[in-house]
Amino acid sequence: MSRKSFYNEFQLLRGLTSGDTLHYSYIFKEYYNALCHYAESIIGEPGHAEDIVQDVFEKLWQKPYAFEDLRHLKDFLYKATRNAALNFLKGAQHSKERQAKFLHEQEKATTGEDQDIIRMEVFRVIYREISNLPEQCGKIVRMSYIDGLKNEQIAEILSISLQTVKNQKTRGMKLLRMRLSPAVVALFLLFSSHS
């Protein structure tokens, strides 16, 4: 039984607003990886991206908001993460490189916000499905398509043959294609090739 079937939208939002830890935990698990990926794509630093996302969830926990629906909650999480990441770039260090990246991201945020939300939603769904793959298969798919490692690098890191990597990648993508809509798989492959 999937986690999604435990809560309907009304129960989830009501529980979140009332400070229920189970509902909060569900939201955290559902969105954490995708939001970290989103923050990292803005600031380029995984450790700081995780800190940013944890701060966003802490803000959500400390001051629960009344969300109209799940779309409203998702918008809040993505916008809060984007704003916190941009604030990090603006204030962390004042090097010319960071300032240029901040200006670039600020411009991009105003023009491509919907595309970023779609991209992160695709990654959220993919992260969930990859976690349901057999352990080695999921690890190889993640290393290849999300971390951007080449087959040879994966084989070396995991101390397995190159052919095993290729077989597991093929198996993983076949399983993902069976579990996900063709549109989600196509968007994932498109976005992962640009990561």
Tab-separated table of C-alpha atoms in Angstrom:
chain	number	residue	atom	x	y	z
A	1	MET	CA	0.000	0.000	0.000
A	2	SER	CA	1.512	3.342	-0.984
A	3	ARG	CA	1.891	6.234	1.452
A	4	LYS	CA	-0.375	8.315	-0.766
A	5	SER	CA	-3.380	6.163	0.034
A	6	PHE	CA	-3.146	6.849	3.793
A	7	TYR	CA	-4.386	10.442	3.592
A	8	ASN	CA	-6.856	12.278	1.469
A	9	GLU	CA	-6.160	15.922	0.664
A	10	PHE	CA	-8.526	17.316	3.292
A	11	GLN	CA	-7.094	15.149	6.088
A	12	LEU	CA	-3.553	16.001	5.110
A	13	LEU	CA	-4.084	19.774	5.026
A	14	ARG	CA	-6.182	19.768	8.200
A	15	GLY	CA	-3.597	17.673	10.037
A	16	LEU	CA	-0.781	19.894	8.831
A	17	THR	CA	-2.601	23.046	9.975
A	18	SER	CA	-3.320	21.530	13.398
A	19	GLY	CA	0.336	20.577	13.910
A	20	ASP	CA	-0.080	16.814	13.560
A	21	THR	CA	3.418	15.300	13.349
A	22	LEU	CA	2.319	12.359	11.171
A	23	HIS	CA	0.906	14.641	8.494
A	24	TYR	CA	3.906	16.954	8.721
A	25	SER	CA	6.245	13.957	8.427
A	26	TYR	CA	4.358	12.735	5.367
A	27	ILE	CA	4.738	16.141	3.650
A	28	PHE	CA	8.425	16.262	4.619
A	29	LYS	CA	9.133	12.814	3.150
A	30	GLU	CA	7.103	13.549	0.030
A	31	TYR	CA	8.812	16.837	-0.889
A	32	TYR	CA	12.221	16.945	0.839
A	33	ASN	CA	14.360	15.370	-1.920
A	34	ALA	CA	12.746	17.335	-4.731
A	35	LEU	CA	13.100	20.624	-2.828
A	36	CYS	CA	16.773	19.869	-2.056
A	37	HIS	CA	17.351	19.219	-5.750
A	38	TYR	CA	15.583	22.496	-6.576
A	39	ALA	CA	17.603	24.524	-4.048
A	40	GLU	CA	20.846	22.905	-5.218
A	41	SER	CA	20.020	23.792	-8.828
A	42	ILE	CA	19.861	27.443	-7.732
A	43	ILE	CA	22.841	27.674	-5.375
A	44	GLY	CA	25.019	24.791	-6.590
A	45	GLU	CA	25.902	23.564	-3.087
A	46	PRO	CA	24.234	20.377	-1.770
A	47	GLY	CA	24.967	20.944	1.933
A	48	HIS	CA	23.563	24.453	1.921
A	49	ALA	CA	20.594	23.305	-0.174
A	50	GLU	CA	19.644	20.799	2.530
A	51	ASP	CA	19.941	23.529	5.197
A	52	ILE	CA	17.691	25.798	3.160
A	53	VAL	CA	15.022	23.118	2.747
A	54	GLN	CA	15.169	22.199	6.432
A	55	ASP	CA	14.639	25.884	7.262
A	56	VAL	CA	11.607	25.980	4.962
A	57	PHE	CA	10.097	22.968	6.729
A	58	GLU	CA	10.925	24.459	10.127
A	59	LYS	CA	9.071	27.621	9.093
A	60	LEU	CA	6.109	25.470	8.015
A	61	TRP	CA	6.158	23.612	11.348
A	62	GLN	CA	6.541	26.703	13.556
A	63	LYS	CA	3.787	28.663	11.852
A	64	PRO	CA	1.335	26.331	10.131
A	65	TYR	CA	-0.470	27.988	7.267
A	66	ALA	CA	-4.042	27.368	6.139
A	67	PHE	CA	-3.688	25.960	2.636
A	68	GLU	CA	-6.667	25.838	0.297
A	69	ASP	CA	-5.479	22.690	-1.461
A	70	LEU	CA	-2.331	20.671	-2.205
A	71	ARG	CA	-1.450	22.959	-5.119
A	72	HIS	CA	-1.370	25.893	-2.698
A	73	LEU	CA	0.911	23.901	-0.347
A	74	LYS	CA	3.249	22.935	-3.231
A	75	ASP	CA	3.413	26.548	-4.402
A	76	PHE	CA	4.315	27.636	-0.876
A	77	LEU	CA	7.083	25.030	-0.556
A	78	TYR	CA	8.649	25.788	-3.949
A	79	LYS	CA	8.412	29.577	-3.598
A	80	ALA	CA	9.756	29.545	-0.032
A	81	THR	CA	12.650	27.319	-1.156
A	82	ARG	CA	13.405	29.522	-4.159
A	83	ASN	CA	13.298	32.702	-2.089
A	84	ALA	CA	15.499	31.219	0.637
A	85	ALA	CA	18.008	30.002	-1.967
A	86	LEU	CA	18.093	33.427	-3.618
A	87	ASN	CA	18.565	35.063	-0.217
A	88	PHE	CA	21.439	32.661	0.453
A	89	LEU	CA	23.112	33.675	-2.812
A	90	LYS	CA	22.536	37.328	-2.053
A	91	GLY	CA	23.799	37.334	1.514
A	92	ALA	CA	26.182	34.418	2.083
A	93	GLN	CA	29.212	35.801	0.269
A	94	HIS	CA	29.548	38.963	-1.720
A	95	SER	CA	31.827	37.653	-4.420
A	96	LYS	CA	31.182	38.803	-7.972
A	97	GLU	CA	30.457	35.235	-9.014
A	98	ARG	CA	27.688	34.839	-6.410
A	99	GLN	CA	26.223	38.226	-7.256
A	100	ALA	CA	26.152	37.360	-10.951
A	101	LYS	CA	24.508	34.023	-10.179
A	102	PHE	CA	21.953	35.781	-7.949
A	103	LEU	CA	21.027	38.212	-10.710
A	104	HIS	CA	20.799	35.389	-13.234
A	105	GLU	CA	18.593	33.301	-10.929
A	106	GLN	CA	16.414	36.304	-10.069
A	107	GLU	CA	15.811	36.916	-13.766
A	108	LYS	CA	15.194	33.226	-14.388
A	109	ALA	CA	12.778	33.019	-11.430
A	110	THR	CA	10.514	35.672	-12.901
A	111	THR	CA	10.402	34.027	-16.333
A	112	GLY	CA	10.588	30.296	-15.661
A	113	GLU	CA	8.869	29.765	-12.321
A	114	ASP	CA	6.175	27.459	-13.710
A	115	GLN	CA	8.749	25.406	-15.606
A	116	ASP	CA	10.793	25.010	-12.402
A	117	ILE	CA	7.726	23.831	-10.498
A	118	ILE	CA	6.941	21.287	-13.220
A	119	ARG	CA	10.560	20.123	-13.205
A	120	MET	CA	10.597	19.680	-9.446
A	121	GLU	CA	7.242	17.885	-9.442
A	122	VAL	CA	8.640	15.434	-12.005
A	123	PHE	CA	11.700	14.865	-9.806
A	124	ARG	CA	9.487	14.407	-6.717
A	125	VAL	CA	7.525	11.647	-8.455
A	126	ILE	CA	10.720	10.104	-9.825
A	127	TYR	CA	12.466	10.127	-6.413
A	128	ARG	CA	9.486	8.311	-4.916
A	129	GLU	CA	9.433	5.668	-7.672
A	130	ILE	CA	13.217	5.197	-7.654
A	131	SER	CA	13.012	4.487	-3.920
A	132	ASN	CA	10.579	1.652	-4.771
A	133	LEU	CA	13.003	0.001	-7.213
A	134	PRO	CA	15.209	-2.897	-6.088
A	135	GLU	CA	18.091	-1.430	-4.060
A	136	GLN	CA	21.004	-1.721	-6.524
A	137	CYS	CA	18.808	-0.895	-9.495
A	138	GLY	CA	17.498	2.268	-7.806
A	139	LYS	CA	20.979	3.303	-6.740
A	140	ILE	CA	22.307	2.976	-10.308
A	141	VAL	CA	19.366	4.853	-11.850
A	142	ARG	CA	19.805	7.654	-9.289
A	143	MET	CA	23.578	7.862	-9.849
A	144	SER	CA	23.144	7.948	-13.611
A	145	TYR	CA	20.105	10.112	-14.247
A	146	ILE	CA	20.064	12.364	-11.185
A	147	ASP	CA	23.728	12.609	-10.190
A	148	GLY	CA	24.846	12.598	-13.846
A	149	LEU	CA	27.575	9.962	-13.484
A	150	LYS	CA	28.806	7.976	-16.465
A	151	ASN	CA	28.418	4.187	-16.554
A	152	GLU	CA	32.158	3.701	-16.043
A	153	GLN	CA	32.142	5.919	-12.947
A	154	ILE	CA	29.198	4.039	-11.470
A	155	ALA	CA	30.870	0.680	-12.111
A	156	GLU	CA	34.045	1.886	-10.388
A	157	ILE	CA	32.245	3.397	-7.374
A	158	LEU	CA	30.067	0.306	-6.824
A	159	SER	CA	32.834	-2.167	-7.738
A	160	ILE	CA	30.669	-3.924	-10.316
A	161	SER	CA	31.067	-4.625	-14.012
A	162	LEU	CA	30.154	-2.095	-16.675
A	163	GLN	CA	27.679	-4.611	-18.117
A	164	THR	CA	25.918	-4.884	-14.737
A	165	VAL	CA	25.519	-1.106	-14.664
A	166	LYS	CA	24.029	-1.119	-18.169
A	167	ASN	CA	21.698	-4.015	-17.333
A	168	GLN	CA	20.490	-2.395	-14.105
A	169	LYS	CA	19.915	0.974	-15.810
A	170	THR	CA	17.865	-0.719	-18.525
A	171	ARG	CA	15.916	-2.700	-15.922
A	172	GLY	CA	15.305	0.410	-13.803
A	173	MET	CA	14.048	2.505	-16.708
A	174	LYS	CA	11.817	-0.359	-17.854
A	175	LEU	CA	10.262	-0.549	-14.370
A	176	LEU	CA	9.838	3.237	-14.214
A	177	ARG	CA	8.156	3.235	-17.628
A	178	MET	CA	5.725	0.576	-16.406
A	179	ARG	CA	4.892	2.550	-13.235
A	180	LEU	CA	4.801	6.099	-14.587
A	181	SER	CA	3.034	7.873	-17.397
A	182	PRO	CA	5.001	8.328	-20.632
A	183	ALA	CA	4.843	12.110	-20.129
A	184	VAL	CA	6.532	11.940	-16.703
A	185	VAL	CA	9.266	9.623	-18.014
A	186	ALA	CA	9.848	11.858	-21.051
A	187	LEU	CA	10.061	14.986	-18.887
A	188	PHE	CA	12.420	13.227	-16.470
A	189	LEU	CA	14.738	12.186	-19.290
A	190	LEU	CA	14.617	15.692	-20.726
A	191	PHE	CA	15.302	17.387	-17.408
A	192	SER	CA	17.950	14.902	-16.303
A	193	SER	CA	19.942	15.425	-19.486
A	194	HIS	CA	20.104	19.141	-18.631
A	195	SER	CA	20.999	18.695	-14.946
